[in-house]
Structure formats: C-alpha cells, structure tokens
Short mmCIF file of N, CA and C in Angstrom, two decimals:
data_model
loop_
_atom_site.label_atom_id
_atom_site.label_comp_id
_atom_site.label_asym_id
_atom_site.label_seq_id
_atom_site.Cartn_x
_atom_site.Cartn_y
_atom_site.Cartn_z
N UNK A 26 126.98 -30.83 8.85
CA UNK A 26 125.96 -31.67 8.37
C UNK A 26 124.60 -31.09 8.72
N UNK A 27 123.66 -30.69 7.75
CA UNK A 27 122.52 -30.30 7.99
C UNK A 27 121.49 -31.69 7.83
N UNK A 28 120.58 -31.16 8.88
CA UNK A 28 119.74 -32.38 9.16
C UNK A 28 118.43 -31.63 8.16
N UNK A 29 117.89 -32.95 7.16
CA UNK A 29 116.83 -32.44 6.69
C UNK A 29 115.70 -33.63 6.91
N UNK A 30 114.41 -33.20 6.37
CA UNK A 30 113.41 -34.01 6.93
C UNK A 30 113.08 -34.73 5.27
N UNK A 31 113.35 -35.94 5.50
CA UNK A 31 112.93 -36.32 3.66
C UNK A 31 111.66 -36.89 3.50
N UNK A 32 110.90 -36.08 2.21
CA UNK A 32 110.04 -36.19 1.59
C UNK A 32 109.87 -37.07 0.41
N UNK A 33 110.73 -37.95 0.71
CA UNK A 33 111.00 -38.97 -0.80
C UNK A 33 109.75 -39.82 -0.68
N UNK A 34 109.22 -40.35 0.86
CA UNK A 34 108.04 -41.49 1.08
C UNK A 34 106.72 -40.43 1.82
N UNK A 35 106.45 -39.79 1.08
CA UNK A 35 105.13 -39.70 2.24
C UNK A 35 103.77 -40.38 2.18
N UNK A 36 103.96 -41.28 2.08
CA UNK A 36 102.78 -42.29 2.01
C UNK A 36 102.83 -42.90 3.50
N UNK A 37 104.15 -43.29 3.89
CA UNK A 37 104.32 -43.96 4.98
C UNK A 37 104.32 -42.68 6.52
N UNK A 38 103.58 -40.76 6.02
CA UNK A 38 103.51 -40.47 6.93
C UNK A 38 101.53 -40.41 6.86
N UNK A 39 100.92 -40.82 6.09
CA UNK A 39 99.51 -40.44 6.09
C UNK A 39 98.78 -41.39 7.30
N UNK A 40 97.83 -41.03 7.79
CA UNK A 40 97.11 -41.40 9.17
C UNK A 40 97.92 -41.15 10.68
N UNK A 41 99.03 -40.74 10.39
CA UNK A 41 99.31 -40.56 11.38
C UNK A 41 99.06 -39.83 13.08
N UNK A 42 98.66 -38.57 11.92
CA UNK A 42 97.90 -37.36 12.73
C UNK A 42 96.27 -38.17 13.06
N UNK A 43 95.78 -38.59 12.19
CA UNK A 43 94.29 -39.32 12.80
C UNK A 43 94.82 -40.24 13.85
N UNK A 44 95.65 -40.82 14.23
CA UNK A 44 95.98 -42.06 14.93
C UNK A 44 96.10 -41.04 16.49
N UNK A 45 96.81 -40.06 16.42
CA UNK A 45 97.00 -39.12 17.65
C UNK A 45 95.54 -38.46 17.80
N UNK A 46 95.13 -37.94 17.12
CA UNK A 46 93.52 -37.56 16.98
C UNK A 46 92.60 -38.33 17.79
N UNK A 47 92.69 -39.97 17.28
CA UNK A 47 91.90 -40.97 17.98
C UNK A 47 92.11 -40.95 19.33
N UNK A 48 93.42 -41.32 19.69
CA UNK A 48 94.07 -41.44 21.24
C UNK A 48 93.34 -40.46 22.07
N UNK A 49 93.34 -38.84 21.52
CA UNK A 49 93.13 -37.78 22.14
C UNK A 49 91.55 -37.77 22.46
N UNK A 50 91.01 -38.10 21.47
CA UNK A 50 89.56 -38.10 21.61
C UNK A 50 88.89 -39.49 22.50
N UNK A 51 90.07 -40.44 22.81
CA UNK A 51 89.71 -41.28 23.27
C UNK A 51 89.96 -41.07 25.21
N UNK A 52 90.67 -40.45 25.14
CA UNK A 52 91.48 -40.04 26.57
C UNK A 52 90.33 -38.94 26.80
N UNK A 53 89.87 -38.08 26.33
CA UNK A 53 88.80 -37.13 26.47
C UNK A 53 87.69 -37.53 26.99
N UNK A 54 87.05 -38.86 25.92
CA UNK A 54 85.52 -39.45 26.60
C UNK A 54 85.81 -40.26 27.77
N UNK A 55 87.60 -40.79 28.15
CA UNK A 55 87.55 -41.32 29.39
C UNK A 55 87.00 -40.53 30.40
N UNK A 56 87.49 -39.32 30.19
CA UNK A 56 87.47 -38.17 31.55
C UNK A 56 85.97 -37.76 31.50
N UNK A 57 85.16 -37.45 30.41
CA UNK A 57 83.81 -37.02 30.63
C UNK A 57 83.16 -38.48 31.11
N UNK A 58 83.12 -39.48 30.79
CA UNK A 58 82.65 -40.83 31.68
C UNK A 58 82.88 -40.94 33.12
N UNK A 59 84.56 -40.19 33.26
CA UNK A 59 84.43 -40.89 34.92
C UNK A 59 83.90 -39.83 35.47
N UNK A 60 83.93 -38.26 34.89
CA UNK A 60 83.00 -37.08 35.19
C UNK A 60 81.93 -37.47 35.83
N UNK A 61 81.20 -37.94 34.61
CA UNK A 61 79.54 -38.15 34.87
C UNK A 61 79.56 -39.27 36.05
N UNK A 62 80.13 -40.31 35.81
CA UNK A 62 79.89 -41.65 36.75
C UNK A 62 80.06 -40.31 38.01
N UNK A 63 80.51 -39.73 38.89
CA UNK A 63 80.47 -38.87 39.87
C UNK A 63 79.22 -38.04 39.62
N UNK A 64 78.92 -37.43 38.84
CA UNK A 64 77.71 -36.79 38.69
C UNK A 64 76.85 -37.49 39.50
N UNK A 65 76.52 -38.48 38.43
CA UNK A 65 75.21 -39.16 38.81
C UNK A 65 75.64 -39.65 40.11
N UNK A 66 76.23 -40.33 40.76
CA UNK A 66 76.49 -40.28 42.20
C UNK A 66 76.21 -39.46 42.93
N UNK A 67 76.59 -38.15 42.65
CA UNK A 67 76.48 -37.19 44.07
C UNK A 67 75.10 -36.65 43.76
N UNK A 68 74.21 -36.98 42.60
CA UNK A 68 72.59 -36.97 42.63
C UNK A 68 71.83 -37.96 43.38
N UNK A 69 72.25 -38.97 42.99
CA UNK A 69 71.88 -39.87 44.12
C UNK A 69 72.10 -39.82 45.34
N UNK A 70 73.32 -39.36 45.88
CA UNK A 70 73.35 -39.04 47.31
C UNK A 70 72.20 -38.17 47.72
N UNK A 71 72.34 -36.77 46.90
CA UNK A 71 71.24 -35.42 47.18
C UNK A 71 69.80 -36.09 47.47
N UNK A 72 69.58 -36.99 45.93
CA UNK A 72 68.31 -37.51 46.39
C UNK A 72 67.64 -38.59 47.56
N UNK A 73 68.71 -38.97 47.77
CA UNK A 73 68.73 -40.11 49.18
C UNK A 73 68.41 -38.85 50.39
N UNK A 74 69.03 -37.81 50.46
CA UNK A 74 69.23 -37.46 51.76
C UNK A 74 68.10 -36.05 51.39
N UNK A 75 67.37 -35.76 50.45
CA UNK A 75 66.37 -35.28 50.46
C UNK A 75 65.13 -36.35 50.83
N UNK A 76 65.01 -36.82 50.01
CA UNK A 76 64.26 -38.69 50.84
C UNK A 76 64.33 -38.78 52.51
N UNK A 77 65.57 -38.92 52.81
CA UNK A 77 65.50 -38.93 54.16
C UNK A 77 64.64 -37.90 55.09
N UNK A 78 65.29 -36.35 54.49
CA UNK A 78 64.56 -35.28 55.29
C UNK A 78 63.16 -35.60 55.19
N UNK A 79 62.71 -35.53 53.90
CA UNK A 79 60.92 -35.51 54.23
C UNK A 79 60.53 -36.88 54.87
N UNK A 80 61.09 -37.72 54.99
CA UNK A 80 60.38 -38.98 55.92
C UNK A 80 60.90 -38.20 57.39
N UNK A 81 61.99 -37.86 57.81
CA UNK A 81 62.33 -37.42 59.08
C UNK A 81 61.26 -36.20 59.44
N UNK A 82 60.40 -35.78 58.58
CA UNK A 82 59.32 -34.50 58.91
C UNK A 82 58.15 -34.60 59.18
N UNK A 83 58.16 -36.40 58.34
CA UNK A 83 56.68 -36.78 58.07
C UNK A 83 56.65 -37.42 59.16
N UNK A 84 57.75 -38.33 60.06
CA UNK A 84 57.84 -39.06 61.25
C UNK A 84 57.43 -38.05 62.04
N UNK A 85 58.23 -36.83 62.50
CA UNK A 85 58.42 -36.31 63.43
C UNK A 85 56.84 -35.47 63.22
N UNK A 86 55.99 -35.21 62.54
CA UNK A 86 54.72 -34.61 62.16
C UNK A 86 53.50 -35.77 62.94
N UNK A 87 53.72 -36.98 62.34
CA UNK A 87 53.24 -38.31 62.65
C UNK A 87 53.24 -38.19 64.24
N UNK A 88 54.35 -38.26 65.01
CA UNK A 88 54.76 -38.30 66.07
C UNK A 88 54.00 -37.25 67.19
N UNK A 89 53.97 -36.14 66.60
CA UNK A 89 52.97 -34.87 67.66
C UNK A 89 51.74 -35.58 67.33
N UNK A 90 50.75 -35.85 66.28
CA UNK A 90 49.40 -36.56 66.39
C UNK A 90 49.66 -37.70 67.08
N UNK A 91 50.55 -38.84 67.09
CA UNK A 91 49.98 -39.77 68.06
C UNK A 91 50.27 -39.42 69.23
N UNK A 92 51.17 -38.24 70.13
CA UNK A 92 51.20 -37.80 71.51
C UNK A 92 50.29 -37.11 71.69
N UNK A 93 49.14 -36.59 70.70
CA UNK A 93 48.12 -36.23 71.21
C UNK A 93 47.10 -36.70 71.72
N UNK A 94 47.13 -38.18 70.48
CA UNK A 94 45.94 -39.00 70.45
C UNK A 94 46.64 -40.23 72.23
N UNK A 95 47.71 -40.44 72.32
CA UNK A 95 47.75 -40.60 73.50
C UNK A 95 47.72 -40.19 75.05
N UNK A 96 47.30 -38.57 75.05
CA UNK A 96 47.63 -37.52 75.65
C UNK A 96 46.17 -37.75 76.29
N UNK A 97 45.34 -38.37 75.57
CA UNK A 97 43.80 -38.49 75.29
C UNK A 97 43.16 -39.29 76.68
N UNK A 98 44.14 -40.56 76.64
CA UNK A 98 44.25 -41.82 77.68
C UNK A 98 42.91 -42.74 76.81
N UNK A 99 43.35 -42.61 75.72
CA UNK A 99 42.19 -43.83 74.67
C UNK A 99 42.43 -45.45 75.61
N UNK A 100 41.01 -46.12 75.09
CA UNK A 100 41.12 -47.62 75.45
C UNK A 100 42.37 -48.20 75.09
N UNK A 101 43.24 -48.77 75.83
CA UNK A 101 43.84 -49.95 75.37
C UNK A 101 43.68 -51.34 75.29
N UNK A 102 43.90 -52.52 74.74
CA UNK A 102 43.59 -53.50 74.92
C UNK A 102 44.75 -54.21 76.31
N UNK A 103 43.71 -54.93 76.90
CA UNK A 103 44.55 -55.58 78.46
C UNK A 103 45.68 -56.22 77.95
N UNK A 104 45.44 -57.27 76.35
CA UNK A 104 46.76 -58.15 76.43
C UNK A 104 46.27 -58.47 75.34
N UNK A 105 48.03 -59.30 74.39
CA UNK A 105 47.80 -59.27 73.05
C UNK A 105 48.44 -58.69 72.54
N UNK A 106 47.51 -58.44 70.75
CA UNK A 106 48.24 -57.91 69.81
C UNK A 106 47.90 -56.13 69.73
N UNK A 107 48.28 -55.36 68.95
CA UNK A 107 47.90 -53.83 68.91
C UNK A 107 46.85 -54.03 67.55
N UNK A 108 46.23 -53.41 68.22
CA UNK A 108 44.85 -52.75 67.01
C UNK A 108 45.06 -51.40 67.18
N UNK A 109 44.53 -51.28 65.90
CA UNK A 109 44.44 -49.68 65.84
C UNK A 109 45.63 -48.82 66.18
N UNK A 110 46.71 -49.11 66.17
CA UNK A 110 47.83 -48.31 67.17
C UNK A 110 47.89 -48.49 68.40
N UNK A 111 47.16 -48.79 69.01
CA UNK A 111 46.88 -48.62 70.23
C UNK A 111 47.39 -49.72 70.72
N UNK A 112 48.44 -50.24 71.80
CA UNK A 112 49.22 -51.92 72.15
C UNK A 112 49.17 -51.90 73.54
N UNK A 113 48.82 -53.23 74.26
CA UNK A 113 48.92 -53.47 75.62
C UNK A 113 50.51 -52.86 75.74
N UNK A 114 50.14 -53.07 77.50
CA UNK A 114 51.59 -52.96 78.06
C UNK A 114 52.71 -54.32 76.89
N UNK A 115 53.71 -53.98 77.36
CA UNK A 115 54.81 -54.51 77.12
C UNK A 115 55.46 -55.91 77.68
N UNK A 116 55.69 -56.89 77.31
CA UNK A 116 55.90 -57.81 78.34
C UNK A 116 57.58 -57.89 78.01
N UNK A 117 58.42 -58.13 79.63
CA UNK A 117 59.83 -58.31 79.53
C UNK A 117 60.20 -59.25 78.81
N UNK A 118 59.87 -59.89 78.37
CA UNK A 118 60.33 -61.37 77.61
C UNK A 118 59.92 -60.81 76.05
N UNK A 119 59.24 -60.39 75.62
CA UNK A 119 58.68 -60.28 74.41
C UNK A 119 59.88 -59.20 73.69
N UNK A 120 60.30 -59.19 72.31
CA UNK A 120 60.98 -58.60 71.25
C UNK A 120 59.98 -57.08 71.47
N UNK A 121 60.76 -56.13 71.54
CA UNK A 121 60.32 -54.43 71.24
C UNK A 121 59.38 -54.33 70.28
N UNK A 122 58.26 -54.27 70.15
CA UNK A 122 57.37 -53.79 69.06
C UNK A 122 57.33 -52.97 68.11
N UNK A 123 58.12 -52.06 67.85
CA UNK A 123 58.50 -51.05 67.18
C UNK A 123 59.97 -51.73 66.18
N UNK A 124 60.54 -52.80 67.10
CA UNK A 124 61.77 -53.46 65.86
C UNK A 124 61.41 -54.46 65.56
N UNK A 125 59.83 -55.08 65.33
CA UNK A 125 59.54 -56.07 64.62
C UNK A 125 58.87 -55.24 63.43
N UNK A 126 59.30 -55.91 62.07
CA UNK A 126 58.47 -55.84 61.13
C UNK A 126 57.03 -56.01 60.90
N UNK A 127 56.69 -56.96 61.68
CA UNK A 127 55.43 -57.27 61.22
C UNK A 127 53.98 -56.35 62.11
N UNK A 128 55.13 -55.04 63.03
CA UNK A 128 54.00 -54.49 63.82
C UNK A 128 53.74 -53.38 62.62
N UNK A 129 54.38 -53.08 62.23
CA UNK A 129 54.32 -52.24 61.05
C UNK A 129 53.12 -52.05 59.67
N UNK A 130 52.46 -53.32 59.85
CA UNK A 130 51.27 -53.48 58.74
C UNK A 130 49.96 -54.17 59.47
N UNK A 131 49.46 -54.06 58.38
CA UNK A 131 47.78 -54.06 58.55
C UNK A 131 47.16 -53.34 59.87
N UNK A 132 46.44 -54.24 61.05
CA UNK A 132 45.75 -53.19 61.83
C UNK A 132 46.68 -53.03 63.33
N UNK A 133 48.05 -53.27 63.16
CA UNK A 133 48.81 -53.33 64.56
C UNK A 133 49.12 -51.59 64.59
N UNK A 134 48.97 -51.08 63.56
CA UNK A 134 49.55 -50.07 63.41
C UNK A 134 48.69 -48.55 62.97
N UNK A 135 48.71 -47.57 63.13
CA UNK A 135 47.35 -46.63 62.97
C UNK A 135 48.26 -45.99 61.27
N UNK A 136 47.89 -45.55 60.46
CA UNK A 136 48.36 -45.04 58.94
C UNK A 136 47.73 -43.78 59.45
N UNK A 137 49.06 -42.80 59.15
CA UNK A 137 49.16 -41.35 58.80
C UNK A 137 48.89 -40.76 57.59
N UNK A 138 47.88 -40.18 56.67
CA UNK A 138 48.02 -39.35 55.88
C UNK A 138 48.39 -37.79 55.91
N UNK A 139 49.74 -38.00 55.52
CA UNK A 139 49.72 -36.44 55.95
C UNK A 139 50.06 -35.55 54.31
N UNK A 140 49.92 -35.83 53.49
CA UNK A 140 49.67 -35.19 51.75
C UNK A 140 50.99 -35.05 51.39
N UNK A 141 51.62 -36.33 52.20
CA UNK A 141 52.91 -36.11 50.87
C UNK A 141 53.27 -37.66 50.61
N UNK A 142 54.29 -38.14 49.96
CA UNK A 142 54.65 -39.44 49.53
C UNK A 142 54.98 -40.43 50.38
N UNK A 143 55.18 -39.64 51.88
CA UNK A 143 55.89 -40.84 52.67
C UNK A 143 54.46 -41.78 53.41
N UNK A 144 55.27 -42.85 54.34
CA UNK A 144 53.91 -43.83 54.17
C UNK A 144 54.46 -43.68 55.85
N UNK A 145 53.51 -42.99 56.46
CA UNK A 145 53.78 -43.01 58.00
C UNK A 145 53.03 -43.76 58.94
N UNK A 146 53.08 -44.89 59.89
CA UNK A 146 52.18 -45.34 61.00
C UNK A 146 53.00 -44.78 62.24
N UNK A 147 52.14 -44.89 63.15
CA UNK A 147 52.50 -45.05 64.27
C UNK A 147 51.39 -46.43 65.74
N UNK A 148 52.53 -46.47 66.38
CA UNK A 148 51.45 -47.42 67.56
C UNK A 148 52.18 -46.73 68.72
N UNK A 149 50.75 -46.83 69.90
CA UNK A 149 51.32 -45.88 70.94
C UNK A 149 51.40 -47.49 72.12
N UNK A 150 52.34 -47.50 73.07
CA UNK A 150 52.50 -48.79 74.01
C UNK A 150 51.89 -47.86 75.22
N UNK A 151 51.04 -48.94 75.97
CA UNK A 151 50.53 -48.23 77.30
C UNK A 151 52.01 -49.06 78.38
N UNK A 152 52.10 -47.89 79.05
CA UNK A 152 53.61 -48.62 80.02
C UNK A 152 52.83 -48.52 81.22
N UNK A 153 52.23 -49.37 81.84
CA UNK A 153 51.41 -50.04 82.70
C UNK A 153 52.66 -50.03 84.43
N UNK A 154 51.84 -49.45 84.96
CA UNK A 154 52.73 -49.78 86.28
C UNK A 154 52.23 -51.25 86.88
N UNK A 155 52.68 -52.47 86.97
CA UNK A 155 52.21 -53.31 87.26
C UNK A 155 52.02 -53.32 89.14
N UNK A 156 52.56 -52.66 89.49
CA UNK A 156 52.33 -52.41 91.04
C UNK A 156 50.54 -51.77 91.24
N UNK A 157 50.14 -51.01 90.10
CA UNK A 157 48.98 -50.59 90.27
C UNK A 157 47.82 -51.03 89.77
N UNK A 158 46.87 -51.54 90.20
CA UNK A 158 45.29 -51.87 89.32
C UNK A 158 44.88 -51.02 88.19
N UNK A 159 45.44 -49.66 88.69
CA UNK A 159 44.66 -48.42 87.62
C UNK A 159 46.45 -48.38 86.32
N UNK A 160 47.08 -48.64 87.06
CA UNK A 160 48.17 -48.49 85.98
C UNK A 160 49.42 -47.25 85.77
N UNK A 161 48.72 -46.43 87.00
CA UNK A 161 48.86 -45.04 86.85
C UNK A 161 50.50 -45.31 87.87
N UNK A 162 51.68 -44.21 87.08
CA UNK A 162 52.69 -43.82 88.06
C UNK A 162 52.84 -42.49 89.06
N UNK A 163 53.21 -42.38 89.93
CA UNK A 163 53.30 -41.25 90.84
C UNK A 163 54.33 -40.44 89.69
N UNK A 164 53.55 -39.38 89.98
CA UNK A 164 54.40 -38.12 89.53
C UNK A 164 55.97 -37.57 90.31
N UNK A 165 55.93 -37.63 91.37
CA UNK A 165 57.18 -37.57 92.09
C UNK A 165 57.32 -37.80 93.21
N UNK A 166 57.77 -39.18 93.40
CA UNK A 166 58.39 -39.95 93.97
C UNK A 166 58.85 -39.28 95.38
N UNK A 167 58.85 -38.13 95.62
CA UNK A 167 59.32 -37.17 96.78
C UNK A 167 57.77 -37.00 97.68
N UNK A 168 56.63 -36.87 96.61
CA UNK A 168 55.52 -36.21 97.28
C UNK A 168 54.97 -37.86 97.80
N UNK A 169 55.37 -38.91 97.69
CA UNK A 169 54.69 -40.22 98.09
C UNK A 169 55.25 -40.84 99.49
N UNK A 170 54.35 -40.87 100.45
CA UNK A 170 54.59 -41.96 101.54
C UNK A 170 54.22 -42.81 101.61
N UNK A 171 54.60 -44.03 102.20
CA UNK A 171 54.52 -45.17 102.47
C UNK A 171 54.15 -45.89 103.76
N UNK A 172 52.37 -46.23 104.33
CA UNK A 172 52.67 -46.39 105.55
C UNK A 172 53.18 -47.51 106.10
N UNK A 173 53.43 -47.91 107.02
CA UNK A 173 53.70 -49.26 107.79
C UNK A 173 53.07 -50.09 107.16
N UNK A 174 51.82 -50.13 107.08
CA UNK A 174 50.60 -51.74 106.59
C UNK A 174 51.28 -51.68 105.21
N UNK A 175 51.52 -52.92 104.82
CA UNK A 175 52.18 -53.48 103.64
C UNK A 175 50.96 -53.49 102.57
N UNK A 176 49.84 -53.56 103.37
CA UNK A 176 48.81 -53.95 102.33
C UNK A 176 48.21 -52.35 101.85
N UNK A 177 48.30 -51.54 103.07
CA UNK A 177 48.07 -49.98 102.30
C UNK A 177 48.99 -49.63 101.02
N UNK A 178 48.54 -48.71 100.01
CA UNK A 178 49.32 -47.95 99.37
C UNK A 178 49.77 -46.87 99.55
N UNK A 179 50.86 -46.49 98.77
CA UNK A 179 51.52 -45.16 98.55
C UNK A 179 50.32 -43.91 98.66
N UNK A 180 50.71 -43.16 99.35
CA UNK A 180 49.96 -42.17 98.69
C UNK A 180 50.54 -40.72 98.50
N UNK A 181 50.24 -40.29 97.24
CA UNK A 181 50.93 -39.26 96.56
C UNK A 181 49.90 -38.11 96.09
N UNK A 182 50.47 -37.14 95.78
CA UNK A 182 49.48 -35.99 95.21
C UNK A 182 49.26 -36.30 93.87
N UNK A 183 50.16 -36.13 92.94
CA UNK A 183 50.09 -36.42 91.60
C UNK A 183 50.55 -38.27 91.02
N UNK A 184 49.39 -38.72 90.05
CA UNK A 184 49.97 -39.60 89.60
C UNK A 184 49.28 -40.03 87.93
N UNK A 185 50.01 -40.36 87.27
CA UNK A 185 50.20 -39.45 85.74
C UNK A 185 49.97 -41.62 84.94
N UNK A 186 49.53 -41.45 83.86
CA UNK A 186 49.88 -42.43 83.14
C UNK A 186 50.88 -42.05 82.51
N UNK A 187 51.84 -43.23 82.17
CA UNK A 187 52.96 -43.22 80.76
C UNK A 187 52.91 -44.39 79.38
N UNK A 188 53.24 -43.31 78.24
CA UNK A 188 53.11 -44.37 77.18
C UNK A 188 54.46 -44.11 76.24
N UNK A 189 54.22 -45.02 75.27
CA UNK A 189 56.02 -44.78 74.56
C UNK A 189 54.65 -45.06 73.41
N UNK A 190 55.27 -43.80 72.54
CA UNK A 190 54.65 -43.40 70.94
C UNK A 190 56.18 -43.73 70.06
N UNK A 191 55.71 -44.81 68.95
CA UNK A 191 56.61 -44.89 68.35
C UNK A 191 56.36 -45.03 66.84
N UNK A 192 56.97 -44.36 65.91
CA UNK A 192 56.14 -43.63 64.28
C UNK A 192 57.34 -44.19 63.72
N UNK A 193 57.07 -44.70 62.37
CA UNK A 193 58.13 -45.34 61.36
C UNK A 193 57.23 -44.35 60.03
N UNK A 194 58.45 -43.61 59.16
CA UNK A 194 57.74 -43.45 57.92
C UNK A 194 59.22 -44.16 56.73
N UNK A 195 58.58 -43.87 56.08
CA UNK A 195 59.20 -44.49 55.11
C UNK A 195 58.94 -43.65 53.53
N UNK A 196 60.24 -43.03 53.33
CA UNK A 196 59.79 -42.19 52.10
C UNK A 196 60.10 -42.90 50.72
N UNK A 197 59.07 -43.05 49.93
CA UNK A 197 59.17 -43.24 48.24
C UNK A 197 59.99 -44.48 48.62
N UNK A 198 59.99 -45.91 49.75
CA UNK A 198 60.65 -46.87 49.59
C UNK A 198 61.65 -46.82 49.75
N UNK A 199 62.23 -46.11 50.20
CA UNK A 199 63.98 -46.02 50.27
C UNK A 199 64.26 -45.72 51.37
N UNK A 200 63.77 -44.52 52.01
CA UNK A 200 64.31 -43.84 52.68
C UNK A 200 63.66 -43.93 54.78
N UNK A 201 63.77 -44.86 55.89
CA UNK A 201 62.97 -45.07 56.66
C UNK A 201 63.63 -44.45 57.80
N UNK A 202 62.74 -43.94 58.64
CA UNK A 202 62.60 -43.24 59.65
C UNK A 202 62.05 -43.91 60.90
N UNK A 203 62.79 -43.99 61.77
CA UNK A 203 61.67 -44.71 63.32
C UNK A 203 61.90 -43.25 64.48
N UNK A 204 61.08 -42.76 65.09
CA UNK A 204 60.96 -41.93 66.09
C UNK A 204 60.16 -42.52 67.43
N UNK A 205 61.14 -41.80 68.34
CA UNK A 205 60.20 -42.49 69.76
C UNK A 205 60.08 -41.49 70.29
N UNK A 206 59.08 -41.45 71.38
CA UNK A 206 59.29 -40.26 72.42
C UNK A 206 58.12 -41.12 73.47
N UNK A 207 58.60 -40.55 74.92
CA UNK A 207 57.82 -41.35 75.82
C UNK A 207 56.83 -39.87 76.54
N UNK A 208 55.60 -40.53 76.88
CA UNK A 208 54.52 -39.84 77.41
C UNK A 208 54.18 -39.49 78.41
N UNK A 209 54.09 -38.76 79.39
CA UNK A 209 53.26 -38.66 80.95
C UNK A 209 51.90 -38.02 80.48
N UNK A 210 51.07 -38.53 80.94
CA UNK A 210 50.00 -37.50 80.88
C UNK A 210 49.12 -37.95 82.08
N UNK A 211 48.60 -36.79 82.65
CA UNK A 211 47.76 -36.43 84.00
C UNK A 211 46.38 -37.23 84.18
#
C-alpha cells in the first residue's frame, strides 16, 4: 500500500503556512520584548550607579572644603540652631543633626557649588569638651597631670579643638550621599 498525499481539497490546506508564520513571528517579538525589558534595566542600573559615583565625589570634594573651613576654628554659635553650617555643640538628648531632614535646607546648612549637577551642603558640629570653658581637648591624655586640688586643672602640653564635618549631596534627585569625618585641629 502506497501512501499518497491527496490533492482532491486544497482549499482546506490554504492559510495554513500564514497561521505557523503568525505563531513564529509572534514567539519572536516575545523574545525581543523580554530582551529589551532587560536592556532598559541594566541602563538604569548603569545610570543609578553612575549618579551615585558623581554625588560620592561631589560629597567627598564638599567634605575637604568644609575640613578646611573648620580647620579655621570659625565662630560658632553657643546654642541652638546651625547657621551658616556652622552648629553648636551637640546635646545628648537631641536626634543627630546630620539624620534630620530638615538640617539639610535653608540656612542650617552651608551650599556647595562645585560645577556639576549634584546639590551638595555641608554643616560642621563644634564637639565642645564640656569639662572645659575654652572647649578645647588634650591632645594626649599621657602628656596630662592631674594635681591633688580638685579645683586645679589638668595640665597638658597639647590641646586641640574637635569637630564632626558632615556633607550630604544628592545627585540629579536620585542619587544621595552623606559623608562624615571628625576633626582635631591645634
């Protein structure tokens, strides 16, 4: 028995091949869609974490000018709010100044231009030795004696102020940066 292929109806084979055609072309734009949906993802990542770097440059740039400008021993205010960057000591009870939002704007905070997109402040905290009138800490703790009279002071060779400089930038809105670094200066 030979098997043949009959041609008596071919009406009932027309569209067929378009119907496999469709499928194929349809299974195709699945794969270039979920393609791209990854594309554009791993651009967005790139651009997030390029975002990040230049705020992490513009902070850390931000950050050497205000250890300079604190390096300086500028006025601080005794107590209160920060002007100018510049913030009293710290009180133990009070929320960190640097993780409140609202130290972040208008005059609590000093604005960095440094010629690129990110939006940098910084405020420098005076860290006040409260044991001292002048504020100042001994440099090392080895070179200081202590006499008998309770009411005398320490006396030491070196004794240094300290401040905590702390810079937030924030690139193109997205991307935010906080840097700290703490100060001695002579």
């Amino acid at each position: 028995m030979k098997y043949q292929m009959s041609f008596k109806n071919p009406k009932r084979q027309v569209g067929v091949s378009l119907i496999i055609v469709l499928l194929l072309l349809l299974i195709i734009t699945l794969l270039g869609l979920a393609s791209l949906r990854g594309v554009l993802m791993e651009e967005r990542m790139t651009a997030s974490q390029a975002d990040r770097g230049l705020s992490f440059q513009a902070a850390e740039q931000a950050l050497r000018v205000a250890e300079f400008r604190a390096a300086t021993h500028p006025p601080f205010p005794a107590s209160g709010a920060c002007v100018d960057g510049l913030c009293p000591p710290p009180v133990s009870t009070d929320i960190d100044r640097w993780d409140v939002a609202a130290t972040w704007t208008g005059t609590a905070s000093t604005v960095i231009n440094l010629g690129n997109a990110a939006q940098t402040r910084y405020i420098i905290e005076w860290m006040r030795n409260p044991g001292r009138p002048d504020g100042r800490w001994p440099d090392n703790a080895d070179d200081c004696t202590v006499s008998g009279d309770v009411s005398a002071e320490a006396t030491c060779n070196d004794w240094s102020q300290r401040y905590r400089v702390s810079v937030r930038s924030v690139e193109a809105g997205r991307s935010a940066v906080i840097l700290q670094s703490s100060i001695v200066a002579p």
